Amino acid sequence: MDITQLPSELLDLVFGQFANILLSDDPNLTLWKDVLPLVGVSRQWRALATRHVYKYLFIECHDEEEVVDEDEMDDTESIDQSSCLLPPLWLTNICLFQHNNINQYARNIIIYVDASISFSNFIFQTVDLLKLGTVTWSNLQYMDICVNTAIENPDNSADNNNDTMAQNLEQAASLLARHFTNIKHLRIFADKSHLSYKPTATFSNKLLNLTAKHLTSLITFLPTRLQLSTFTSQLTKLRLTFAHVDTCYIPHNWTVCKCLLFIYIN
């Protein structure tokens, strides 16, 4: 049977299952582009598939390497890998949401960086891209932030002042929490071996304390200093990491919390 002849109700289920299966394990912009053609087949498909395809909002930042022709190099020359890096490459589908005025369909936001950019610069530019205060993202429910190879401070900017940087990162976290009021699932990861780990933890800690009481799922791989004494009874999954010196921040009241719980101390 020709799939284009299926009833609208069945097509809607097919689109939803297809998008969920393709993007559920490791959602990224490359995979999302494989789903995008669904909205271009016909008006009927566009009307049905849009809410499934545009459920995912991606903001990614990667390093882009400049191709060096080794055949044209002198025998005495060596390749400086750092000099082969072009400015960070930003990839996002946010312009499609704004161009088509369909921000209301966004449910999942995936923020990913593996570029040679300071985490503070990355998160500030991310906030600028979202145009918070001008554009509404009130239906977002899932937030996934993954920081892999960002550096801490690439230059001698004001961010090199630790107090200033921490304050700016907390302000960025507060801005996200204020505009993403319906976030229910939060996951934050950063590689401990990278210099970005500490500033990412500062940002993460502020964001967690502002959103934790509303969450049903919280997974963080960064040191946590929670200011909460307990969690909501709606919480179903919790993974927290604490530094040895911060175990006093582990919540003591778990009476209303019936969730799958993992606590790591490192």
CSV table of C-alpha atoms in Angstrom, one decimal:
chain,number,residue,atom,x,y,z
A,1,MET,CA,0.0,0.0,0.0
A,2,ASP,CA,1.2,3.5,-0.9
A,3,ILE,CA,2.0,5.3,2.4
A,4,THR,CA,0.8,8.5,0.9
A,5,GLN,CA,-2.7,7.0,0.8
A,6,LEU,CA,-2.8,6.2,4.5
A,7,PRO,CA,-5.5,8.0,6.6
A,8,SER,CA,-4.3,11.1,8.4
A,9,GLU,CA,-4.6,9.5,11.8
A,10,LEU,CA,-2.4,6.6,10.9
A,11,LEU,CA,0.1,8.9,9.1
A,12,ASP,CA,0.4,11.0,12.3
A,13,LEU,CA,1.3,7.9,14.3
A,14,VAL,CA,3.9,6.8,11.6
A,15,PHE,CA,5.6,10.2,11.6
A,16,GLY,CA,5.7,10.3,15.4
A,17,GLN,CA,7.2,6.8,15.7
A,18,PHE,CA,9.7,7.4,12.9
A,19,ALA,CA,11.0,10.6,14.5
A,20,ASN,CA,11.2,9.1,17.9
A,21,ILE,CA,13.0,6.0,16.8
A,22,LEU,CA,15.6,7.9,14.7
A,23,LEU,CA,16.3,10.6,17.3
A,24,SER,CA,15.7,8.9,20.7
A,25,ASP,CA,19.2,7.4,21.4
A,26,ASP,CA,21.6,10.1,20.2
A,27,PRO,CA,19.7,13.1,18.9
A,28,ASN,CA,21.8,15.4,16.8
A,29,LEU,CA,21.3,17.9,13.9
A,30,THR,CA,22.7,15.4,11.3
A,31,LEU,CA,20.1,12.8,12.1
A,32,TRP,CA,17.4,15.5,12.4
A,33,LYS,CA,18.1,16.5,8.8
A,34,ASP,CA,17.2,12.9,7.7
A,35,VAL,CA,13.7,13.5,9.2
A,36,LEU,CA,13.2,17.0,7.8
A,37,PRO,CA,12.1,15.8,4.3
A,38,LEU,CA,8.9,14.5,5.8
A,39,VAL,CA,7.5,18.1,5.9
A,40,GLY,CA,8.2,18.6,2.2
A,41,VAL,CA,6.3,15.8,0.5
A,42,SER,CA,2.9,17.4,0.4
A,43,ARG,CA,0.7,19.9,2.3
A,44,GLN,CA,-1.0,17.0,4.1
A,45,TRP,CA,2.4,15.6,5.2
A,46,ARG,CA,3.6,19.0,6.3
A,47,ALA,CA,0.5,19.6,8.4
A,48,LEU,CA,0.9,16.2,10.1
A,49,ALA,CA,4.7,15.9,10.4
A,50,THR,CA,5.6,19.4,11.5
A,51,ARG,CA,4.9,18.9,15.2
A,52,HIS,CA,7.0,15.7,15.2
A,53,VAL,CA,9.9,16.9,13.2
A,54,TYR,CA,10.2,20.3,14.9
A,55,LYS,CA,10.0,18.8,18.4
A,56,TYR,CA,13.8,19.0,18.5
A,57,LEU,CA,15.8,22.2,18.7
A,58,PHE,CA,19.5,21.9,18.2
A,59,ILE,CA,22.4,24.3,19.0
A,60,GLU,CA,25.8,22.8,18.3
A,61,CYS,CA,29.3,24.2,18.2
A,62,HIS,CA,32.2,22.3,16.6
A,63,ASP,CA,35.8,22.8,15.6
A,64,GLU,CA,36.4,23.0,11.9
A,65,GLU,CA,39.8,22.0,10.7
A,66,GLU,CA,41.5,23.7,7.8
A,67,VAL,CA,42.7,21.3,5.1
A,68,VAL,CA,46.5,21.5,4.7
A,69,ASP,CA,48.1,20.3,1.5
A,70,GLU,CA,51.2,18.5,2.8
A,71,ASP,CA,52.6,18.1,-0.8
A,72,GLU,CA,53.1,21.8,-1.0
A,73,MET,CA,55.0,22.0,2.3
A,74,ASP,CA,58.7,22.3,2.6
A,75,ASP,CA,60.3,19.1,4.0
A,76,THR,CA,61.5,21.1,7.1
A,77,GLU,CA,58.0,22.4,7.9
A,78,SER,CA,55.8,20.7,10.4
A,79,ILE,CA,52.1,21.0,10.9
A,80,ASP,CA,51.0,23.0,13.9
A,81,GLN,CA,47.6,21.4,14.6
A,82,SER,CA,46.3,24.4,16.6
A,83,SER,CA,47.0,26.7,13.5
A,84,CYS,CA,44.8,24.4,11.4
A,85,LEU,CA,41.6,25.2,13.4
A,86,LEU,CA,39.2,27.6,11.8
A,87,PRO,CA,36.8,29.6,13.9
A,88,PRO,CA,34.2,27.4,15.7
A,89,LEU,CA,31.4,26.2,13.4
A,90,TRP,CA,27.9,26.8,14.7
A,91,LEU,CA,25.1,24.5,13.6
A,92,THR,CA,21.5,25.0,14.5
A,93,ASN,CA,18.0,24.7,13.2
A,94,ILE,CA,16.7,27.6,15.2
A,95,CYS,CA,16.3,29.8,12.1
A,96,LEU,CA,13.8,27.4,10.7
A,97,PHE,CA,11.7,27.7,13.9
A,98,GLN,CA,11.8,31.5,13.7
A,99,HIS,CA,11.3,31.7,10.0
A,100,ASN,CA,8.2,29.5,10.1
A,101,ASN,CA,6.9,30.9,13.4
A,102,ILE,CA,6.6,27.4,14.9
A,103,ASN,CA,8.4,27.8,18.2
A,104,GLN,CA,5.4,26.2,20.0
A,105,TYR,CA,6.3,22.8,18.6
A,106,ALA,CA,9.8,22.7,20.3
A,107,ARG,CA,9.8,20.2,23.2
A,108,ASN,CA,13.5,19.1,23.3
A,109,ILE,CA,16.5,21.4,23.3
A,110,ILE,CA,19.9,19.8,22.7
A,111,ILE,CA,22.9,22.1,23.4
A,112,TYR,CA,26.3,20.5,22.4
A,113,VAL,CA,29.8,21.9,22.2
A,114,ASP,CA,33.1,20.3,21.3
A,115,ALA,CA,34.9,23.3,20.0
A,116,SER,CA,37.9,25.4,21.1
A,117,ILE,CA,35.7,28.1,22.6
A,118,SER,CA,35.4,29.1,26.3
A,119,PHE,CA,32.2,27.7,27.9
A,120,SER,CA,31.2,31.2,29.0
A,121,ASN,CA,31.4,32.6,25.4
A,122,PHE,CA,29.6,29.5,24.2
A,123,ILE,CA,26.7,29.8,26.6
A,124,PHE,CA,26.4,33.6,26.1
A,125,GLN,CA,26.2,33.1,22.3
A,126,THR,CA,23.7,30.3,22.8
A,127,VAL,CA,21.5,32.7,24.9
A,128,ASP,CA,21.7,35.3,22.1
A,129,LEU,CA,20.7,32.7,19.5
A,130,LEU,CA,17.6,31.9,21.5
A,131,LYS,CA,16.5,35.6,21.6
A,132,LEU,CA,15.1,35.1,25.0
A,133,GLY,CA,12.7,37.9,25.9
A,134,THR,CA,11.8,38.3,22.2
A,135,VAL,CA,11.0,34.7,21.2
A,136,THR,CA,9.0,32.4,23.4
A,137,TRP,CA,10.1,28.8,24.0
A,138,SER,CA,7.5,28.1,26.7
A,139,ASN,CA,6.7,24.5,25.6
A,140,LEU,CA,10.2,23.1,26.0
A,141,GLN,CA,10.2,20.2,28.4
A,142,TYR,CA,13.6,18.4,27.8
A,143,MET,CA,17.0,20.1,28.1
A,144,ASP,CA,20.2,18.3,27.3
A,145,ILE,CA,23.5,20.1,27.7
A,146,CYS,CA,26.8,18.3,26.7
A,147,VAL,CA,30.2,20.1,27.0
A,148,ASN,CA,33.1,18.1,25.6
A,149,THR,CA,36.1,20.0,24.5
A,150,ALA,CA,35.5,23.7,25.2
A,151,ILE,CA,38.4,25.5,26.8
A,152,GLU,CA,38.1,27.7,29.9
A,153,ASN,CA,39.5,31.1,29.0
A,154,PRO,CA,41.1,31.5,25.5
A,155,ASP,CA,42.2,35.2,26.0
A,156,ASN,CA,42.6,38.0,28.4
A,157,SER,CA,39.0,39.1,28.4
A,158,ALA,CA,37.0,40.1,31.5
A,159,ASP,CA,35.9,36.4,31.9
A,160,ASN,CA,39.4,35.7,33.2
A,161,ASN,CA,38.3,37.3,36.4
A,162,ASN,CA,36.9,34.2,38.2
A,163,ASP,CA,34.3,36.2,40.2
A,164,THR,CA,33.1,38.0,37.1
A,165,MET,CA,32.9,34.9,35.0
A,166,ALA,CA,31.0,33.0,37.7
A,167,GLN,CA,28.5,35.9,38.1
A,168,ASN,CA,28.0,36.1,34.3
A,169,LEU,CA,27.5,32.3,34.1
A,170,GLU,CA,24.9,32.4,36.9
A,171,GLN,CA,23.1,35.2,35.2
A,172,ALA,CA,22.9,33.1,31.9
A,173,ALA,CA,21.6,30.2,33.9
A,174,SER,CA,19.0,32.4,35.6
A,175,LEU,CA,17.9,33.7,32.2
A,176,LEU,CA,17.4,30.2,30.8
A,177,ALA,CA,15.4,29.1,33.9
A,178,ARG,CA,13.2,32.2,33.8
A,179,HIS,CA,12.2,31.6,30.2
A,180,PHE,CA,12.2,27.8,30.1
A,181,THR,CA,9.5,27.5,32.8
A,182,ASN,CA,8.2,24.1,31.7
A,183,ILE,CA,11.4,22.2,31.7
A,184,LYS,CA,10.7,18.8,33.3
A,185,HIS,CA,13.8,16.8,32.3
A,186,LEU,CA,17.3,18.1,32.6
A,187,ARG,CA,20.6,16.4,31.8
A,188,ILE,CA,24.0,18.1,32.0
A,189,PHE,CA,27.3,16.5,31.1
A,190,ALA,CA,30.9,17.8,31.0
A,191,ASP,CA,34.2,15.9,30.7
A,192,LYS,CA,36.1,16.3,33.9
A,193,SER,CA,39.5,16.2,32.1
A,194,HIS,CA,38.8,19.5,30.3
A,195,LEU,CA,39.4,23.0,31.5
A,196,SER,CA,35.7,23.9,30.8
A,197,TYR,CA,34.7,21.6,33.7
A,198,LYS,CA,34.8,24.2,36.4
A,199,PRO,CA,32.8,27.0,34.6
A,200,THR,CA,30.3,24.5,33.3
A,201,ALA,CA,29.8,23.3,36.9
A,202,THR,CA,29.2,26.9,38.0
A,203,PHE,CA,26.5,27.3,35.4
A,204,SER,CA,25.1,23.8,36.0
A,205,ASN,CA,24.8,24.3,39.7
A,206,LYS,CA,22.8,27.6,39.4
A,207,LEU,CA,20.5,26.1,36.7
A,208,LEU,CA,19.8,23.0,38.9
A,209,ASN,CA,18.9,25.0,41.9
A,210,LEU,CA,16.5,27.2,39.9
A,211,THR,CA,14.7,24.3,38.2
A,212,ALA,CA,15.1,21.2,40.4
A,213,LYS,CA,11.8,21.6,42.3
A,214,HIS,CA,9.9,21.4,39.0
A,215,LEU,CA,11.8,18.4,37.5
A,216,THR,CA,10.7,14.9,37.0
A,217,SER,CA,14.1,13.8,35.7
A,218,LEU,CA,17.5,15.2,36.7
A,219,ILE,CA,20.8,13.8,35.5
A,220,THR,CA,24.0,15.7,36.1
A,221,PHE,CA,27.7,14.6,35.9
A,222,LEU,CA,29.0,17.7,37.5
A,223,PRO,CA,29.7,18.6,41.2
A,224,THR,CA,26.4,19.8,42.7
A,225,ARG,CA,25.7,22.1,45.6
A,226,LEU,CA,21.9,21.8,46.0
A,227,GLN,CA,20.1,24.4,48.2
A,228,LEU,CA,17.0,22.1,48.4
A,229,SER,CA,16.1,20.1,51.4
A,230,THR,CA,13.9,17.8,49.4
A,231,PHE,CA,12.6,17.1,45.9
A,232,THR,CA,9.1,17.0,44.4
A,233,SER,CA,7.1,13.8,44.6
A,234,GLN,CA,6.9,13.8,40.8
A,235,LEU,CA,10.6,13.1,40.5
A,236,THR,CA,11.1,9.7,38.8
A,237,LYS,CA,14.9,9.7,38.0
A,238,LEU,CA,17.8,11.4,39.8
A,239,ARG,CA,21.5,11.2,39.2
A,240,LEU,CA,23.7,13.6,41.3
A,241,THR,CA,27.4,14.0,41.7
A,242,PHE,CA,29.0,15.6,44.7
A,243,ALA,CA,32.6,16.5,45.5
A,244,HIS,CA,33.9,15.0,48.8
A,245,VAL,CA,33.9,18.5,50.4
A,246,ASP,CA,30.3,19.1,49.4
A,247,THR,CA,28.5,16.1,50.8
A,248,CYS,CA,26.8,18.4,53.2
A,249,TYR,CA,24.7,19.5,50.2
A,250,ILE,CA,23.1,16.1,49.7
A,251,PRO,CA,19.4,16.5,50.5
A,252,HIS,CA,18.4,14.8,53.8
A,253,ASN,CA,14.6,14.5,53.3
A,254,TRP,CA,13.6,11.8,50.8
A,255,THR,CA,10.2,11.0,52.2
A,256,VAL,CA,8.2,12.4,49.3
A,257,CYS,CA,10.7,11.3,46.6
A,258,LYS,CA,9.9,7.9,45.0
A,259,CYS,CA,12.5,7.8,42.2
A,260,LEU,CA,15.3,5.8,40.7
A,261,LEU,CA,18.2,7.4,42.6
A,262,PHE,CA,22.0,7.5,41.9
A,263,ILE,CA,24.4,9.6,44.0
A,264,TYR,CA,28.1,9.7,43.1
A,265,ILE,CA,30.8,11.2,45.3
A,266,ASN,CA,34.2,11.9,43.7
